[in-house]
Short mmCIF file of C-alpha atoms in Angstrom, two decimals:
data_model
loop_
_atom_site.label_atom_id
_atom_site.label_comp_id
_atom_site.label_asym_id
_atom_site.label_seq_id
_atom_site.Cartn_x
_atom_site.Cartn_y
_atom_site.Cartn_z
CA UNK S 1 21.98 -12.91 -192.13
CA UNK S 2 18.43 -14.59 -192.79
CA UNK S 3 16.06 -11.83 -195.18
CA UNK S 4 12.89 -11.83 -192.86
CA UNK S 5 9.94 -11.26 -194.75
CA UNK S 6 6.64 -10.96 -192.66
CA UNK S 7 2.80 -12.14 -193.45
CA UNK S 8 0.55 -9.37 -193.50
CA UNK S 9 -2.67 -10.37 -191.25
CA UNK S 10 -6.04 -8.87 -190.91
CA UNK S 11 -7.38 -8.59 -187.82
CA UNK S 12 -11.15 -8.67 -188.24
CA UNK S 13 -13.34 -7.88 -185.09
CA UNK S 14 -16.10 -10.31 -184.20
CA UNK S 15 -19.19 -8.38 -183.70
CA UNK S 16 -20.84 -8.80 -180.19
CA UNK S 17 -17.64 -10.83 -178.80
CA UNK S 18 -15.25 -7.97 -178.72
CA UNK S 19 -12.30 -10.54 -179.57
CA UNK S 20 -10.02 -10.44 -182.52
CA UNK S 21 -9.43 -12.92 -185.31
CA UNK S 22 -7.08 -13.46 -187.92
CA UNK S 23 -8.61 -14.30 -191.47
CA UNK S 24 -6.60 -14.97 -194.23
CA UNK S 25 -6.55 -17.43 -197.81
CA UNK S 26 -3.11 -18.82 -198.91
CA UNK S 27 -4.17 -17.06 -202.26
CA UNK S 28 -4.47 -13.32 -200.44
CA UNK S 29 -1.10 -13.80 -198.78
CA UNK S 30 0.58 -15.67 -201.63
CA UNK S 31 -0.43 -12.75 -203.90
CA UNK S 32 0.37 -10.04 -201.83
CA UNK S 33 4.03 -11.39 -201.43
CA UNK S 34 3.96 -11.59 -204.80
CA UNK S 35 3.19 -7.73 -204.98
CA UNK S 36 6.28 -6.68 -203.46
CA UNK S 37 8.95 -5.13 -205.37
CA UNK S 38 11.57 -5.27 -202.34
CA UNK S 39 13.91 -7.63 -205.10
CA UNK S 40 13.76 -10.66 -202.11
CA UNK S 41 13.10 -14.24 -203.63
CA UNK S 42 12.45 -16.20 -200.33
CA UNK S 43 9.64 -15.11 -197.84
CA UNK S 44 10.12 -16.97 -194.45
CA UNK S 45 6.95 -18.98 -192.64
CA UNK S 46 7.37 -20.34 -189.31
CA UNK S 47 9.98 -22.32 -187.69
CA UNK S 48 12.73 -21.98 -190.30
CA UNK S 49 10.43 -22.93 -193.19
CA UNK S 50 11.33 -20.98 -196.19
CA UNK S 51 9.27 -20.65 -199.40
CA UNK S 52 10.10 -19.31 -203.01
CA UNK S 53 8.52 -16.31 -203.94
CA UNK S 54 7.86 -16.94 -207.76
CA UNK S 55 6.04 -20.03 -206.23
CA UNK S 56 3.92 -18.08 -203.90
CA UNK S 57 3.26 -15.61 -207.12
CA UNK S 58 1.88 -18.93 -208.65
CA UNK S 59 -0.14 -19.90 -206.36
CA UNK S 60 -1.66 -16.21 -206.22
CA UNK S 61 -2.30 -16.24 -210.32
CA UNK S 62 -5.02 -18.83 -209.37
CA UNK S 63 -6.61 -20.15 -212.66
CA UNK S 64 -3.35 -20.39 -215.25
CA UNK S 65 -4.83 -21.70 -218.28
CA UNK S 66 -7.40 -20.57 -221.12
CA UNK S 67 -8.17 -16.99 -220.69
CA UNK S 68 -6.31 -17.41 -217.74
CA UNK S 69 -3.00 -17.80 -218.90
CA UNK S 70 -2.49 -14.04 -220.02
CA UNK S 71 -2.53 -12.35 -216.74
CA UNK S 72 -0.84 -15.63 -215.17
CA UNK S 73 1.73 -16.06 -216.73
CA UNK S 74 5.60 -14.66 -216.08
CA UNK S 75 6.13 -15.55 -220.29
CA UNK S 76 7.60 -12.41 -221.68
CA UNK S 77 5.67 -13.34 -224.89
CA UNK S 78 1.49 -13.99 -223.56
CA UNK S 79 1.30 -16.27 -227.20
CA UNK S 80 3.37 -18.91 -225.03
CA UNK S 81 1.51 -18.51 -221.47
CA UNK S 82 -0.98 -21.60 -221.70
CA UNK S 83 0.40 -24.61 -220.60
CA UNK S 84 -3.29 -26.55 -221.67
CA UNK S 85 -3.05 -26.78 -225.37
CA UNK S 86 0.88 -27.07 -225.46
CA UNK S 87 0.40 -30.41 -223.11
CA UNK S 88 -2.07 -31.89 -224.94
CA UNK S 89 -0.20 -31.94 -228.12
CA UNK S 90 3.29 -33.43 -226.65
CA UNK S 91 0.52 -35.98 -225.35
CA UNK S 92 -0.74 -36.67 -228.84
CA UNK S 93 2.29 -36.45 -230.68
CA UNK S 94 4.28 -39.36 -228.01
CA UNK S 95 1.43 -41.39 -228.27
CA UNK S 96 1.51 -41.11 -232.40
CA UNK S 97 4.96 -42.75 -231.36
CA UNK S 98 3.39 -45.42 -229.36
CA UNK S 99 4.68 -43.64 -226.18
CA UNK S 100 2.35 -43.33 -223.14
CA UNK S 101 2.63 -39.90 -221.37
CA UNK S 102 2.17 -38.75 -217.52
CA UNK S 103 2.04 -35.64 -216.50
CA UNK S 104 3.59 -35.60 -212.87
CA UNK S 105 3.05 -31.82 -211.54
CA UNK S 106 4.71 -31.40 -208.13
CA UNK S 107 2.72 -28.66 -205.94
CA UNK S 108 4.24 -26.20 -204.23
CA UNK S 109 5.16 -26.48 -200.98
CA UNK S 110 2.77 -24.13 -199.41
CA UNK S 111 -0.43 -26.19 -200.78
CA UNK S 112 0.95 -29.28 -198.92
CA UNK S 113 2.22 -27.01 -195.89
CA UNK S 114 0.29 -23.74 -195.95
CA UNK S 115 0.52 -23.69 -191.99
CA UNK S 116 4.38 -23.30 -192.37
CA UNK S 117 4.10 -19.97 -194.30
CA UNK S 118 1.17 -18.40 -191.82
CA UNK S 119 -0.91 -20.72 -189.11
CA UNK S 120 -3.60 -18.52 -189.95
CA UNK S 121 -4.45 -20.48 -193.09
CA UNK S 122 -6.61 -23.14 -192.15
CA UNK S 123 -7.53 -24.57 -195.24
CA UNK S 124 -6.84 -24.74 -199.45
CA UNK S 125 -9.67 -26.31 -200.51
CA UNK S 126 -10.12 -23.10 -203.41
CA UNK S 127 -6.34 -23.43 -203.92
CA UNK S 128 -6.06 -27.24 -204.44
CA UNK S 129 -9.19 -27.01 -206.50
CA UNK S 130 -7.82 -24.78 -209.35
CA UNK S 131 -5.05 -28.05 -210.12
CA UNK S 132 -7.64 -30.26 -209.74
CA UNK S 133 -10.02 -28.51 -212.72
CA UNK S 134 -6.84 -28.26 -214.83
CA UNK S 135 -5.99 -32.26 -214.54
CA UNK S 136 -9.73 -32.63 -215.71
CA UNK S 137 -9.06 -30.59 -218.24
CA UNK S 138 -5.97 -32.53 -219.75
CA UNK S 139 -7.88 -35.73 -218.81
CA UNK S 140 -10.84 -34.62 -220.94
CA UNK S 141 -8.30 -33.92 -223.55
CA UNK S 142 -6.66 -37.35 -223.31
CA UNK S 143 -3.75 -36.72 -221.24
CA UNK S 144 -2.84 -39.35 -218.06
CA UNK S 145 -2.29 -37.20 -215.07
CA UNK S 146 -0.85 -38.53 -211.43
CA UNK S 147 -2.15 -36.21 -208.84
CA UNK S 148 -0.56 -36.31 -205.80
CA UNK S 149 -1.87 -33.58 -204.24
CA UNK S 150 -4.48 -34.91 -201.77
CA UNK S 151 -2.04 -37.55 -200.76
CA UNK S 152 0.30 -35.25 -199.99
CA UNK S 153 -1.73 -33.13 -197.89
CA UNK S 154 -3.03 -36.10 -196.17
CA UNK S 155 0.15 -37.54 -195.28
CA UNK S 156 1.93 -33.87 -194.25
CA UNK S 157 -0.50 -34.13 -191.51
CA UNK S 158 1.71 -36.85 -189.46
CA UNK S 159 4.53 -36.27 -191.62
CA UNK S 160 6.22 -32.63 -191.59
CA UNK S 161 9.24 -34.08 -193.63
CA UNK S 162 7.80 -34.66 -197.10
CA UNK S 163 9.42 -31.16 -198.17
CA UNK S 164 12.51 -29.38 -197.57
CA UNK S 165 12.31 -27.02 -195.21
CA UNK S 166 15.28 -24.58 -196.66
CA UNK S 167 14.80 -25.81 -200.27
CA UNK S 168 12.80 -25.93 -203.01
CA UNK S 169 12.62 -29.45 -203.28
CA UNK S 170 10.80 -32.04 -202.50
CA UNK S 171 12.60 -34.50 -199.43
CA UNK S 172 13.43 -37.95 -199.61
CA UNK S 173 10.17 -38.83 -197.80
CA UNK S 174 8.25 -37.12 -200.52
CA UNK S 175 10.14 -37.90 -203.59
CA UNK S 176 9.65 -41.71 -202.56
CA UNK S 177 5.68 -41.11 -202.69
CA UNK S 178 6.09 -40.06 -206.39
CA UNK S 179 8.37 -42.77 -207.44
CA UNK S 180 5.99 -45.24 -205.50
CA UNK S 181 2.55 -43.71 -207.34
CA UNK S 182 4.22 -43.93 -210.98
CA UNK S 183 5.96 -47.18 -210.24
CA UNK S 184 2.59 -48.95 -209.30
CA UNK S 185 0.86 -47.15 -212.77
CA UNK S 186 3.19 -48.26 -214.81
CA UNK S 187 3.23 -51.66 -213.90
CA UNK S 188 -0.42 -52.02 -214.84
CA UNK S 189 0.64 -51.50 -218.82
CA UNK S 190 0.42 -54.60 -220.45
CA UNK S 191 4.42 -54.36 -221.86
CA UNK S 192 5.61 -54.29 -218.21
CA UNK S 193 5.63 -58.25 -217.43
CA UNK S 194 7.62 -58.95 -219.73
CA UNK S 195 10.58 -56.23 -219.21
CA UNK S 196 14.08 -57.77 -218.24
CA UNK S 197 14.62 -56.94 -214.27
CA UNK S 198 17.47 -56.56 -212.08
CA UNK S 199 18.18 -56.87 -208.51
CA UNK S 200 18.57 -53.49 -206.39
CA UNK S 201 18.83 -52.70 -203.47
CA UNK S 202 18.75 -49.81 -201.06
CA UNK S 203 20.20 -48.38 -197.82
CA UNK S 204 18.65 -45.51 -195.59
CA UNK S 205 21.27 -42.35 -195.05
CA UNK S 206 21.29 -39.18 -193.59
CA UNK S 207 22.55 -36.16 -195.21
CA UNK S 208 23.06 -32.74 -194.31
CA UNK S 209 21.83 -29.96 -197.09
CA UNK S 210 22.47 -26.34 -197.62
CA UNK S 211 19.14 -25.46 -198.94
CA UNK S 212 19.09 -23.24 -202.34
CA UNK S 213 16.36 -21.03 -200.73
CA UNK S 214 18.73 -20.92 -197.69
CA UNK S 215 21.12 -19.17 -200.32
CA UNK S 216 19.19 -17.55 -202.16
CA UNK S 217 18.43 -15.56 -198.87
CA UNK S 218 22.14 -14.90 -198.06
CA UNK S 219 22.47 -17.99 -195.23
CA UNK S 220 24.94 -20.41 -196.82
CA UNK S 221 26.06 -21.79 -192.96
CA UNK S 222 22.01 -23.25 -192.13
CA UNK S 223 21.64 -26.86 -193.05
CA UNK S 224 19.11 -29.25 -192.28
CA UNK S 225 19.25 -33.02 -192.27
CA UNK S 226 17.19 -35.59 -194.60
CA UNK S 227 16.96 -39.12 -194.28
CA UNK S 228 17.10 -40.95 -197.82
CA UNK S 229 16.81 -43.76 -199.42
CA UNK S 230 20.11 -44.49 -201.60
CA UNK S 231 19.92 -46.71 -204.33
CA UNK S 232 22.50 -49.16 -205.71
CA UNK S 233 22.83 -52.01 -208.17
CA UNK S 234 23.21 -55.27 -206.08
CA UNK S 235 25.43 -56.48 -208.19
CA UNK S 236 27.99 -53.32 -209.13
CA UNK S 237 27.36 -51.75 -205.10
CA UNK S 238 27.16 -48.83 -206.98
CA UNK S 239 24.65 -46.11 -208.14
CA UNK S 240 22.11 -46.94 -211.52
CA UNK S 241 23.27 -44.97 -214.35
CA UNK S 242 20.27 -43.36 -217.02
CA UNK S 243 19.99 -46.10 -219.67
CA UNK S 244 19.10 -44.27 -223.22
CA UNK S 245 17.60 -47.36 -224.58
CA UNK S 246 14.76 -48.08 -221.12
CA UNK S 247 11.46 -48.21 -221.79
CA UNK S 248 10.69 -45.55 -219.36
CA UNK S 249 11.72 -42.02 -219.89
CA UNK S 250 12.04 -39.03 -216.66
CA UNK S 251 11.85 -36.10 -218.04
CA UNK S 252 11.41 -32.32 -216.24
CA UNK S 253 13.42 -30.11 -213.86
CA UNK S 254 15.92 -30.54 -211.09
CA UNK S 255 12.64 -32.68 -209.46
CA UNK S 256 14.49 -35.03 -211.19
CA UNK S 257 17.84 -34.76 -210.28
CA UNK S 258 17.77 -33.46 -206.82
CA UNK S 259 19.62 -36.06 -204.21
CA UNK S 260 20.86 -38.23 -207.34
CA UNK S 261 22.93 -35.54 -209.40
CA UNK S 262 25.01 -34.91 -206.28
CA UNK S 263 26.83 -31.42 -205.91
CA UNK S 264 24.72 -28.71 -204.90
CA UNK S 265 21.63 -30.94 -205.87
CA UNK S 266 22.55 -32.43 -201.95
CA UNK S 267 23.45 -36.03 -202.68
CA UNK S 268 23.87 -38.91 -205.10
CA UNK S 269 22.01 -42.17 -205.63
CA UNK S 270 18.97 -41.14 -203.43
CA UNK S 271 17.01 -39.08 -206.24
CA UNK S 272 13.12 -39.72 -208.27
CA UNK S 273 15.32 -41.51 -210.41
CA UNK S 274 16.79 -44.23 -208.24
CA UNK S 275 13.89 -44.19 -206.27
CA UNK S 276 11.68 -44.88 -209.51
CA UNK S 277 14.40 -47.29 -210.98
CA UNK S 278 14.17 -49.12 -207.66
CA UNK S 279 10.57 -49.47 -207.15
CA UNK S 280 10.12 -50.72 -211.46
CA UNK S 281 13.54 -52.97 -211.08
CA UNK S 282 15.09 -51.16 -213.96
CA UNK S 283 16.72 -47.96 -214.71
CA UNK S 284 14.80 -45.51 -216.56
CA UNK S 285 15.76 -43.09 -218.87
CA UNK S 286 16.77 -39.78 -217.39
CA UNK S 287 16.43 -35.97 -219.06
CA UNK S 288 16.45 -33.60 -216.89
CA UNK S 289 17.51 -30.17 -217.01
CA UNK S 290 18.40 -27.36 -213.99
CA UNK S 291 16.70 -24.96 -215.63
CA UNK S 292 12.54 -24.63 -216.70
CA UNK S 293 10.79 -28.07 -216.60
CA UNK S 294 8.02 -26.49 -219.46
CA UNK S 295 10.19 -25.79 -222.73
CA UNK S 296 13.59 -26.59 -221.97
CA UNK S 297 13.24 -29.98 -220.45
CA UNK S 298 10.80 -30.71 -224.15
CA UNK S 299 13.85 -29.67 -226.05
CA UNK S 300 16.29 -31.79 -224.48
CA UNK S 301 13.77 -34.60 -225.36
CA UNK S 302 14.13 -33.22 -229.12
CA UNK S 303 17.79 -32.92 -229.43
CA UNK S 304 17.83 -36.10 -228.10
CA UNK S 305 15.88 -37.69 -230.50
CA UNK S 306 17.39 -35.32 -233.52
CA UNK S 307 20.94 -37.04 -232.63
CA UNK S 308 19.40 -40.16 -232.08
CA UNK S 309 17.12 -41.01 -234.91
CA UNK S 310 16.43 -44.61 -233.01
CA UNK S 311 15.97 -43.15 -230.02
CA UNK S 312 12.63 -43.24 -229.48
CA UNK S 313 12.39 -46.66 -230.90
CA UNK S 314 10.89 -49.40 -228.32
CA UNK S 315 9.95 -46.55 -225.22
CA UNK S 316 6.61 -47.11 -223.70
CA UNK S 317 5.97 -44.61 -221.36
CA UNK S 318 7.22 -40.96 -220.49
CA UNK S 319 6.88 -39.33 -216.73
CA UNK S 320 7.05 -35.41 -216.92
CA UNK S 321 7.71 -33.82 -213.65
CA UNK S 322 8.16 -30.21 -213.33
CA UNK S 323 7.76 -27.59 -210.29
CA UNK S 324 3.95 -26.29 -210.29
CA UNK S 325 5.20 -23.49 -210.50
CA UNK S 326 6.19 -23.75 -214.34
CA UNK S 327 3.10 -23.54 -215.55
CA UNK S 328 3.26 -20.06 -214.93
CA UNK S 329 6.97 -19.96 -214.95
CA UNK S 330 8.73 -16.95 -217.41
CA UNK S 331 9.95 -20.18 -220.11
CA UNK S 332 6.75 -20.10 -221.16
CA UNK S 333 4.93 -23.51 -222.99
CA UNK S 334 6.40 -23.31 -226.44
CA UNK S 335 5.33 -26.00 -229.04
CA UNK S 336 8.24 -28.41 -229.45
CA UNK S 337 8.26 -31.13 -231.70
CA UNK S 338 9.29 -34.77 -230.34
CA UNK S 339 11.41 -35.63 -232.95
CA UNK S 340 12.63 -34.03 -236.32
#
């Protein structure tokens, strides 16, 4: 059975008219879902939509950062609740390597479809623009950030697809915008040119999902189905493999590995990975992790290089893409070195 969780509305009357309106922020709502203590982790919106609940409690934390951070963050230790200071040093410490890094935050799904939680949210303008003072934040700090925020919100007006609907994920439509906006910055770097190429190529599939939110909320029989784009070497016909020694590293969260790690994660071949791969005409180097995109996904980066002492030898650029809603997430922003 689906766990129904209702918005709460206030109904404000217009004085003079005698009609009713409904007046609500996607902040309000998201933080009073938040509030509840009923032990539910999806909240459903309208027609089937289904949103996480930690992501909601995000977006109701508002400013996340700076004095911020304390009363934002989910960290049991408040020391490691500021994502802001914690970024800016894996961004000085890669470049110290001679490694380029991009932040690659993927908003939550309820900033890019608010009217699927509650039609009575008509606009996020205050929502959108607590991201958009953090990126100029990092920027001011030196860190390259890809915002895709307003073109997300832009396109979700013709385009209802770009997230899952019983997932947490973003869809094939979606992911594609991502791999399409880092694809086109890093070819601009001056090292790209001259990077050996392959040929790829790609096919368009349907597949049907069992969404993790759908599960989460006790449904494992409702499915939805997603067009994607699946990727193969021309060559081989068959899916690109991570390579350890490309110039590009992916690194974050199951944003990563969604529709290309297969099993539960919906489908192989078809992920930001492929996608990416496809769109630069190599395969990039892949670490991501199921868990937290904030510390975990940075210490996979570290062991890597602590087995690897090379490893970091000859890489040019490094995408991070995490949920949004790890920079409030209970992993906390831990300082991790990038190599021993």
């Amino acid at each position: 059975m689906m766990i129904r969780v209702f918005a709460i509305i206030t109904i404000v009357t217009v004085l003079g008219t005698g009609q009713a309106c409904a007046e609500t922020s996607l902040e309000e709502l998201a933080r009073n879902f938040a509030s509840k203590t009923d032990g539910r982790q999806v909240v459903e919106g309208t027609d089937g939509w289904l949103f996480l609940k930690e992501e909601l409690a995000h977006i109701g934390a508002a400013v996340f950062w700076g004095d911020g951070a304390p009363a934002a963050t989910r960290a049991a230790k408040k020391e490691y609740g500021d994502p802001l200071p914690v970024i800016v040093d894996f961004n000085r410490a890669l470049a110290e390597k001679g490694i380029t890094l991009y932040l690659m935050v993927v908003p939550p799904k309820a900033l890019v479809y608010p009217d699927k939680l509650d039609p009575a949210i008509v606009e996020v303008k205050k929502e959108s623009l607590v991201y958009k003072e953090f990126y100029s934040q990092l920027e001011k700090n030196g860190v390259k950030v890809i915002d895709l925020l307003d073109q997300l919100q832009e396109e979700a007006k013709e385009n209802p697809g770009l997230y899952c609907k019983t997932d947490t994920h973003f869809s094939g439509d979606g992911l594609l915008m991502f791999a399409e906006r880092a694809a086109a910055i890093i070819k601009e770097e001056g090292w790209y040119k001259a990077q050996a190429r392959k040929e790829l190529s790609h096919s368009v599939q349907t597949v049907s999902i069992s969404g993790d939110l759908a599960r989460m909320a006790g449904d494992n029989e409702l499915r939805e189905e997603l067009s994607v784009r699946v990727i193969v070497d021309k060559e081989t016909a068959k899916p690109l493999e991570s390579d350890p020694r490309s110039p590009v590293i992916l690194l974050g969260d199951s944003h990563t590995l969604v529709f290309s790690a297969g099993g539960d994660l919906h489908a192989r071949g078809a992920g930001l990975f492929d996608n990416l791969s496809e769109k630069l005409g190599f395969a990039v180097d892949l670490l991501g992790v199921r868990g937290s995109g904030a510390t975990s996904a940075r210490i996979k980066l570290y062991q890597r290089s602590k087995q690897d002492s090379d490893y970091l030898t000859g890489k040019k650029a490094l995408i991070y893409t995490f949920a949004a809603r790890e920079l409030t997430g209970s992993g906390g922003w831990r300082p991790i070195p990038v190599a021993p």
